[in-house]
Amino acid sequence: MNATESHAISFRQIHLDDGGRIRYRKVCELEGSEVSTAEIGKAYEDVDGTLIPITDEDLASLPIPTTRTIEIVAFVPADRIDPLQMDTAYYLAANGVPAAKPYILLRETLKRSQKVAVAKFALRGRERLGMLRVVDDVIAMHGLLWPDEIRATDEVAPDTAITVRDKELDLADALMDTLGEVDLEDLHDDYREAVEELVTAKAEGHEAPAAPSGEEAGGKVLDLMAALEKSVRAARGSRGDESEKITGTGEDAEVTELPSGRTRARGSARTAPKEVGGKKSTSTAKKTTPRKSKAGKKPTAGKRTSENRTTESRTTKTKSAAGTAASSRTAAKKTATKKTATKKSTPRKRATA
């Protein structure tokens, strides 16, 4: 008997104009009339189109043992079976009291040996391969595809030469560790539940549930590192581990489309601005991006030191932010008495440093 059952929602075909259901009828080509299932048999079509009738009695009389029995051909370790070969699963039941003891003997032998049995059996007009194993106290049989039915992988793997960086592997490992294990009993079919909600809403005359907004379409070039960081952060957040740090660039992980022809720059962490004289200053102990000094700008009146003159020279040559930061450090080292005089002469200079 079948070991599995489908819970998928099935749909019917309808006529779009009037909603009428579309049905298929089995019609004889010679008579042009509809026939019942009891009147339908099977036949093999030859290369020239000739139909050769084949009856159930013809198939039952084939001179092979698997027409009526399951023939065990070997016992092998379970890891010898490629999961790609797995097909439909069945439960095997003992056919009456005489078969109970052989059934239990085979079941206990499989348990003790920790192996599976490879078998042959006939089903739906052809001989098939199967694997027997124990599930609880029942022998289950998985249909197996024949080895020549498994396609080769030659043309499937990407043929582009791509190098994976160690940081990307580290983040992928972190994502695997964060997701951890799962109880398969807790997993459910979200798609089927969404379809059921849609059907219920339409049946009751309500508005159909809307798809979540903000989902970007696939096919875009994305920053893989940012995508991995975002996935790790989302996985940890769902488990209540938001406080853990993520090994990466240190910036907020957001999946953004890479600009065409440019390299996405990674910014460093910035500190909060400090209060200087009651106003905010962007000068910090860490590296930031201060404003460029204008060439030829006059220094603080009457308070030019050698350090200020050196700083002015560097600013004129390089047009960088180093001069402004040096001026701030020099002003900070002044004594309390000189600080009052400095505030009167250059309050706006320090506030914008």
Coordinates of C-alpha atoms in Angstrom, one line a residue:
M1 CA 0.0 0.0 0.0
N2 CA 1.1 3.6 -0.6
A3 CA 3.2 5.0 2.3
T4 CA 2.5 8.6 1.4
E5 CA -0.4 10.8 0.5
S6 CA -0.7 14.1 -1.2
H7 CA -2.3 17.1 0.5
A8 CA -1.8 19.4 -2.5
I9 CA -4.8 21.5 -3.6
S10 CA -6.0 20.5 -7.1
F11 CA -7.7 22.8 -9.5
R12 CA -10.3 22.1 -12.2
Q13 CA -10.2 23.5 -15.7
I14 CA -13.1 25.9 -16.6
H15 CA -14.3 27.8 -19.6
L16 CA -13.3 31.4 -19.1
D17 CA -16.3 32.8 -20.8
D18 CA -19.0 31.2 -18.7
G19 CA -17.2 29.3 -15.9
G20 CA -18.3 25.9 -17.2
R21 CA -16.1 22.9 -16.2
I22 CA -14.0 21.3 -18.9
R23 CA -14.2 17.5 -18.9
Y24 CA -12.4 14.9 -20.9
R25 CA -14.3 12.0 -22.5
K26 CA -12.8 8.8 -23.8
V27 CA -14.0 8.3 -27.3
C28 CA -13.4 5.4 -29.7
E29 CA -11.8 6.7 -32.9
L30 CA -13.6 4.1 -35.0
E31 CA -17.1 4.4 -33.6
G32 CA -16.9 8.0 -32.5
S33 CA -18.8 7.1 -29.3
E34 CA -17.8 7.4 -25.6
V35 CA -16.7 4.2 -23.9
S36 CA -16.6 3.3 -20.2
T37 CA -13.5 2.2 -18.2
A38 CA -14.5 -1.5 -18.3
E39 CA -14.4 -1.4 -22.1
I40 CA -10.8 -0.1 -22.2
G41 CA -7.8 -2.3 -22.5
K42 CA -4.1 -1.7 -23.4
A43 CA -2.1 -2.2 -26.5
Y44 CA 1.5 -1.7 -27.7
E45 CA 1.9 0.6 -30.7
D46 CA 4.4 -0.6 -33.3
V47 CA 6.7 1.6 -35.3
D48 CA 4.3 1.5 -38.2
G49 CA 1.3 2.5 -36.0
T50 CA -0.1 -1.0 -35.7
L51 CA -1.7 -1.6 -32.3
I52 CA -0.9 -5.0 -30.7
P53 CA -3.4 -5.8 -27.9
I54 CA -1.9 -6.9 -24.5
T55 CA -4.1 -8.3 -21.8
D56 CA -3.6 -8.6 -18.1
E57 CA -3.4 -12.4 -18.5
D58 CA -0.6 -12.0 -21.0
L59 CA 1.4 -10.0 -18.4
A60 CA 0.6 -12.3 -15.6
S61 CA 2.0 -15.3 -17.5
L62 CA 5.4 -13.7 -18.2
P63 CA 8.2 -16.2 -17.3
I64 CA 9.8 -14.0 -14.6
P65 CA 9.4 -14.4 -10.8
T66 CA 8.8 -10.7 -10.1
T67 CA 5.4 -10.8 -11.7
R68 CA 3.9 -12.1 -8.4
T69 CA 6.7 -11.7 -5.8
I70 CA 9.2 -9.3 -4.5
E71 CA 12.6 -10.9 -5.2
I72 CA 15.4 -9.8 -2.8
V73 CA 18.8 -9.8 -4.6
A74 CA 21.2 -8.3 -2.0
F75 CA 21.6 -6.7 1.4
V76 CA 23.8 -3.5 1.4
P77 CA 24.5 -0.6 3.7
A78 CA 22.0 2.2 3.4
D79 CA 24.6 4.7 2.3
R80 CA 25.2 2.7 -0.8
I81 CA 21.8 3.9 -2.2
D82 CA 22.0 7.2 -4.0
P83 CA 19.1 9.5 -2.9
L84 CA 18.7 10.5 -6.5
Q85 CA 17.3 7.0 -7.1
M86 CA 14.5 7.3 -4.5
D87 CA 11.0 7.1 -5.9
T88 CA 7.6 6.3 -4.5
A89 CA 7.4 4.7 -1.1
Y90 CA 5.2 1.8 -0.1
Y91 CA 4.3 -0.1 3.1
L92 CA 4.5 -3.9 2.8
A93 CA 1.9 -6.0 4.7
A94 CA 1.9 -9.7 5.5
N95 CA -0.5 -11.5 3.2
G96 CA -2.3 -13.6 5.9
V97 CA -1.2 -15.6 8.9
P98 CA 1.2 -17.9 7.0
A99 CA 3.2 -14.9 5.9
A100 CA 3.5 -13.3 9.3
K101 CA 6.5 -15.2 10.5
P102 CA 8.6 -14.7 7.3
Y103 CA 7.6 -11.0 7.5
I104 CA 8.8 -10.6 11.1
L105 CA 12.0 -12.6 10.4
L106 CA 12.9 -10.3 7.5
R107 CA 12.1 -7.2 9.6
E108 CA 14.2 -8.3 12.6
T109 CA 17.1 -9.3 10.3
L110 CA 17.1 -5.9 8.7
K111 CA 17.1 -4.2 12.2
R112 CA 19.9 -6.3 13.5
S113 CA 22.1 -6.0 10.4
Q114 CA 21.5 -2.3 10.0
K115 CA 21.3 -2.9 6.3
V116 CA 18.7 -2.5 3.6
A117 CA 17.5 -5.0 1.0
V118 CA 17.7 -4.4 -2.7
A119 CA 14.8 -6.1 -4.5
K120 CA 13.1 -6.4 -7.8
F121 CA 9.3 -6.3 -8.3
A122 CA 6.8 -5.8 -11.1
L123 CA 4.4 -2.9 -11.1
R124 CA 2.2 -1.3 -13.7
G125 CA 3.5 -3.3 -16.6
R126 CA 7.2 -3.2 -15.9
E127 CA 9.9 -4.5 -13.6
R128 CA 11.2 -2.1 -11.1
L129 CA 14.0 -1.8 -8.5
G130 CA 13.3 -1.3 -4.9
M131 CA 14.9 -0.9 -1.4
L132 CA 13.4 -2.5 1.7
R133 CA 14.0 -0.9 5.1
V134 CA 12.3 -0.9 8.5
V135 CA 10.0 1.9 9.6
D136 CA 8.8 1.4 13.2
D137 CA 7.5 -2.2 13.0
V138 CA 6.7 -2.2 9.3
I139 CA 8.8 -3.0 6.3
A140 CA 8.8 -0.1 3.9
M141 CA 9.8 -0.4 0.2
H142 CA 11.1 2.5 -1.8
G143 CA 10.9 2.3 -5.5
L144 CA 14.3 3.0 -7.0
L145 CA 15.1 4.3 -10.5
W146 CA 17.4 2.1 -12.5
P147 CA 21.0 3.5 -12.6
D148 CA 20.7 4.4 -16.3
E149 CA 17.7 6.5 -15.5
I150 CA 19.8 9.0 -13.6
R151 CA 21.0 11.8 -15.8
A152 CA 24.7 12.9 -15.8
T153 CA 25.7 16.2 -14.3
D154 CA 28.2 17.2 -17.0
E155 CA 26.3 20.3 -18.3
V156 CA 24.7 21.4 -15.0
A157 CA 27.5 22.9 -12.9
P158 CA 28.5 26.5 -13.6
D159 CA 31.3 26.7 -16.1
T160 CA 32.4 30.2 -15.0
A161 CA 35.6 30.5 -13.0
I162 CA 34.6 32.0 -9.7
T163 CA 36.7 32.4 -6.6
V164 CA 35.0 32.3 -3.2
R165 CA 36.7 34.3 -0.5
D166 CA 37.4 33.1 3.0
K167 CA 35.2 35.8 4.5
E168 CA 32.2 34.6 2.4
L169 CA 32.8 31.1 3.6
D170 CA 33.0 32.2 7.2
L171 CA 29.7 34.0 6.9
A172 CA 28.1 31.0 5.2
D173 CA 29.4 28.8 8.0
A174 CA 28.0 31.3 10.5
L175 CA 24.6 31.2 8.8
M176 CA 24.6 27.4 8.9
D177 CA 25.5 27.4 12.6
T178 CA 22.8 30.0 13.4
L179 CA 20.0 28.1 11.6
G180 CA 21.1 24.9 13.3
E181 CA 18.9 21.9 13.2
V182 CA 15.2 21.7 12.8
D183 CA 12.5 19.2 13.7
L184 CA 10.9 18.1 10.4
E185 CA 7.6 17.7 12.2
D186 CA 7.4 21.5 12.6
L187 CA 7.7 22.2 8.9
H188 CA 4.5 22.8 7.0
D189 CA 3.4 23.8 3.5
D190 CA 3.1 27.6 3.5
Y191 CA 2.1 27.7 -0.2
R192 CA -0.9 25.3 0.4
E193 CA -2.0 27.4 3.4
A194 CA -1.8 30.6 1.3
V195 CA -3.9 29.0 -1.4
E196 CA -6.5 27.8 1.1
E197 CA -6.8 31.4 2.5
L198 CA -7.2 32.7 -1.1
V199 CA -9.9 30.2 -1.9
T200 CA -11.7 30.9 1.4
A201 CA -11.6 34.7 0.9
K202 CA -13.0 34.4 -2.6
A203 CA -15.7 32.0 -1.6
E204 CA -16.9 34.4 1.1
G205 CA -16.7 37.4 -1.2
H206 CA -13.8 39.0 0.6
E207 CA -10.8 40.7 -0.9
A208 CA -7.9 38.2 -1.8
P209 CA -4.9 38.5 0.5
A210 CA -2.2 40.8 -1.0
A211 CA 1.3 39.7 -1.5
P212 CA 3.9 41.2 0.9
S213 CA 5.4 44.4 -0.5
G214 CA 9.1 45.3 -0.7
E215 CA 10.3 42.0 -2.2
E216 CA 12.7 42.7 -5.0
A217 CA 12.7 40.6 -8.2
G218 CA 15.6 38.2 -8.7
G219 CA 18.2 38.4 -11.4
K220 CA 20.0 41.4 -10.1
V221 CA 23.7 41.7 -9.3
L222 CA 23.9 41.8 -5.5
D223 CA 26.6 42.2 -2.9
L224 CA 27.1 38.6 -1.7
M225 CA 28.8 39.7 1.5
A226 CA 26.0 42.0 2.4
A227 CA 23.4 39.4 1.6
L228 CA 25.1 36.8 3.8
E229 CA 25.4 39.3 6.7
K230 CA 21.7 40.2 6.3
S231 CA 20.7 36.5 6.3
V232 CA 22.8 35.8 9.4
R233 CA 21.3 38.8 11.2
A234 CA 17.8 37.8 10.3
A235 CA 18.3 34.2 11.4
R236 CA 19.8 35.3 14.8
G237 CA 17.0 37.9 15.2
S238 CA 14.4 35.2 14.8
R239 CA 16.1 33.1 17.5
G240 CA 16.5 36.1 19.9
D241 CA 20.3 36.3 19.4
E242 CA 20.4 39.8 18.1
S243 CA 23.1 40.7 20.6
E244 CA 25.7 38.5 19.0
K245 CA 28.2 40.1 16.7
I246 CA 28.6 39.1 13.0
T247 CA 32.0 38.6 11.6
G248 CA 32.1 40.8 8.6
T249 CA 32.6 44.4 7.5
G250 CA 30.9 45.9 10.5
E251 CA 28.4 47.9 8.5
D252 CA 24.6 47.3 8.3
A253 CA 24.1 44.4 6.0
E254 CA 21.7 45.4 3.2
V255 CA 21.3 43.8 -0.2
T256 CA 21.7 46.5 -2.7
E257 CA 22.3 46.5 -6.4
L258 CA 25.9 47.1 -7.4
P259 CA 26.5 50.2 -9.5
S260 CA 27.5 49.5 -13.1
G261 CA 31.2 49.7 -13.7
R262 CA 32.1 50.8 -10.2
T263 CA 33.4 49.0 -7.1
R264 CA 31.2 49.4 -4.0
A265 CA 33.2 51.0 -1.3
R266 CA 32.8 49.7 2.2
G267 CA 32.6 52.5 4.8
S268 CA 34.1 52.2 8.3
A269 CA 32.1 52.6 11.5
R270 CA 31.6 56.3 12.5
T271 CA 31.3 57.7 16.0
A272 CA 28.8 60.1 17.3
P273 CA 29.7 63.8 17.0
K274 CA 31.0 65.5 20.2
E275 CA 29.8 68.8 21.7
V276 CA 32.3 71.7 21.4
G277 CA 31.3 75.0 22.9
G278 CA 27.6 74.1 23.0
K279 CA 27.7 73.2 19.2
K280 CA 28.2 69.8 17.5
S281 CA 31.6 69.1 16.0
T282 CA 32.3 66.2 13.6
S283 CA 36.0 65.9 14.7
T284 CA 36.5 62.5 16.5
A285 CA 39.3 60.3 17.6
K286 CA 38.6 58.0 14.6
K287 CA 39.1 58.7 11.0
T288 CA 36.3 60.7 9.4
T289 CA 35.9 62.7 6.3
P290 CA 36.2 66.4 7.3
R291 CA 35.7 69.4 4.9
K292 CA 38.6 70.4 2.7
S293 CA 40.3 73.7 3.7
K294 CA 40.3 76.5 1.2
A295 CA 43.7 77.5 -0.1
G296 CA 44.9 80.8 1.1
K297 CA 42.5 81.2 4.0
K298 CA 43.8 83.3 6.8
P299 CA 44.8 81.6 10.1
T300 CA 43.6 82.6 13.6
A301 CA 44.6 86.2 14.2
G302 CA 47.6 86.8 16.5
K303 CA 47.9 83.2 17.5
R304 CA 50.0 81.6 14.9
T305 CA 52.3 78.8 16.2
S306 CA 54.8 76.8 14.4
E307 CA 52.4 73.8 14.4
N308 CA 49.7 76.0 12.8
R309 CA 52.1 77.2 10.1
T310 CA 53.1 73.6 9.3
T311 CA 49.5 72.6 9.2
E312 CA 48.6 75.5 6.8
S313 CA 51.4 74.4 4.5
R314 CA 50.1 70.8 4.4
T315 CA 46.5 72.0 3.8
T316 CA 47.7 74.1 0.8
K317 CA 49.6 71.3 -0.8
T318 CA 47.3 68.4 -0.2
K319 CA 43.9 70.1 0.3
S320 CA 43.0 67.4 2.8
A321 CA 41.3 67.5 6.2
A322 CA 44.4 67.1 8.3
G323 CA 44.8 70.8 8.8
T324 CA 41.4 71.3 10.4
A325 CA 41.9 68.3 12.8
A326 CA 45.4 69.7 13.8
S327 CA 43.9 73.1 14.5
S328 CA 41.3 71.5 16.8
R329 CA 43.9 69.5 18.7
T330 CA 46.0 72.6 19.2
A331 CA 43.0 74.6 20.4
A332 CA 42.1 71.9 22.9
K333 CA 45.6 72.0 24.5
K334 CA 45.4 75.7 25.4
T335 CA 45.1 76.7 29.0
A336 CA 41.9 78.0 30.6
T337 CA 43.0 81.7 30.5
K338 CA 44.0 81.5 26.8
K339 CA 40.8 79.6 26.0
T340 CA 38.7 82.7 26.9
A341 CA 40.7 84.9 24.5
T342 CA 40.4 82.3 21.8
K343 CA 36.6 82.0 22.1
K344 CA 36.3 85.8 21.6
S345 CA 38.4 85.9 18.5
T346 CA 37.6 82.6 16.7
P347 CA 34.3 81.0 18.1
R348 CA 33.0 80.1 14.6
K349 CA 36.3 78.7 13.5
R350 CA 36.3 76.1 16.3
A351 CA 32.7 75.3 16.0
T352 CA 33.0 74.3 12.4
A353 CA 36.3 72.4 12.9

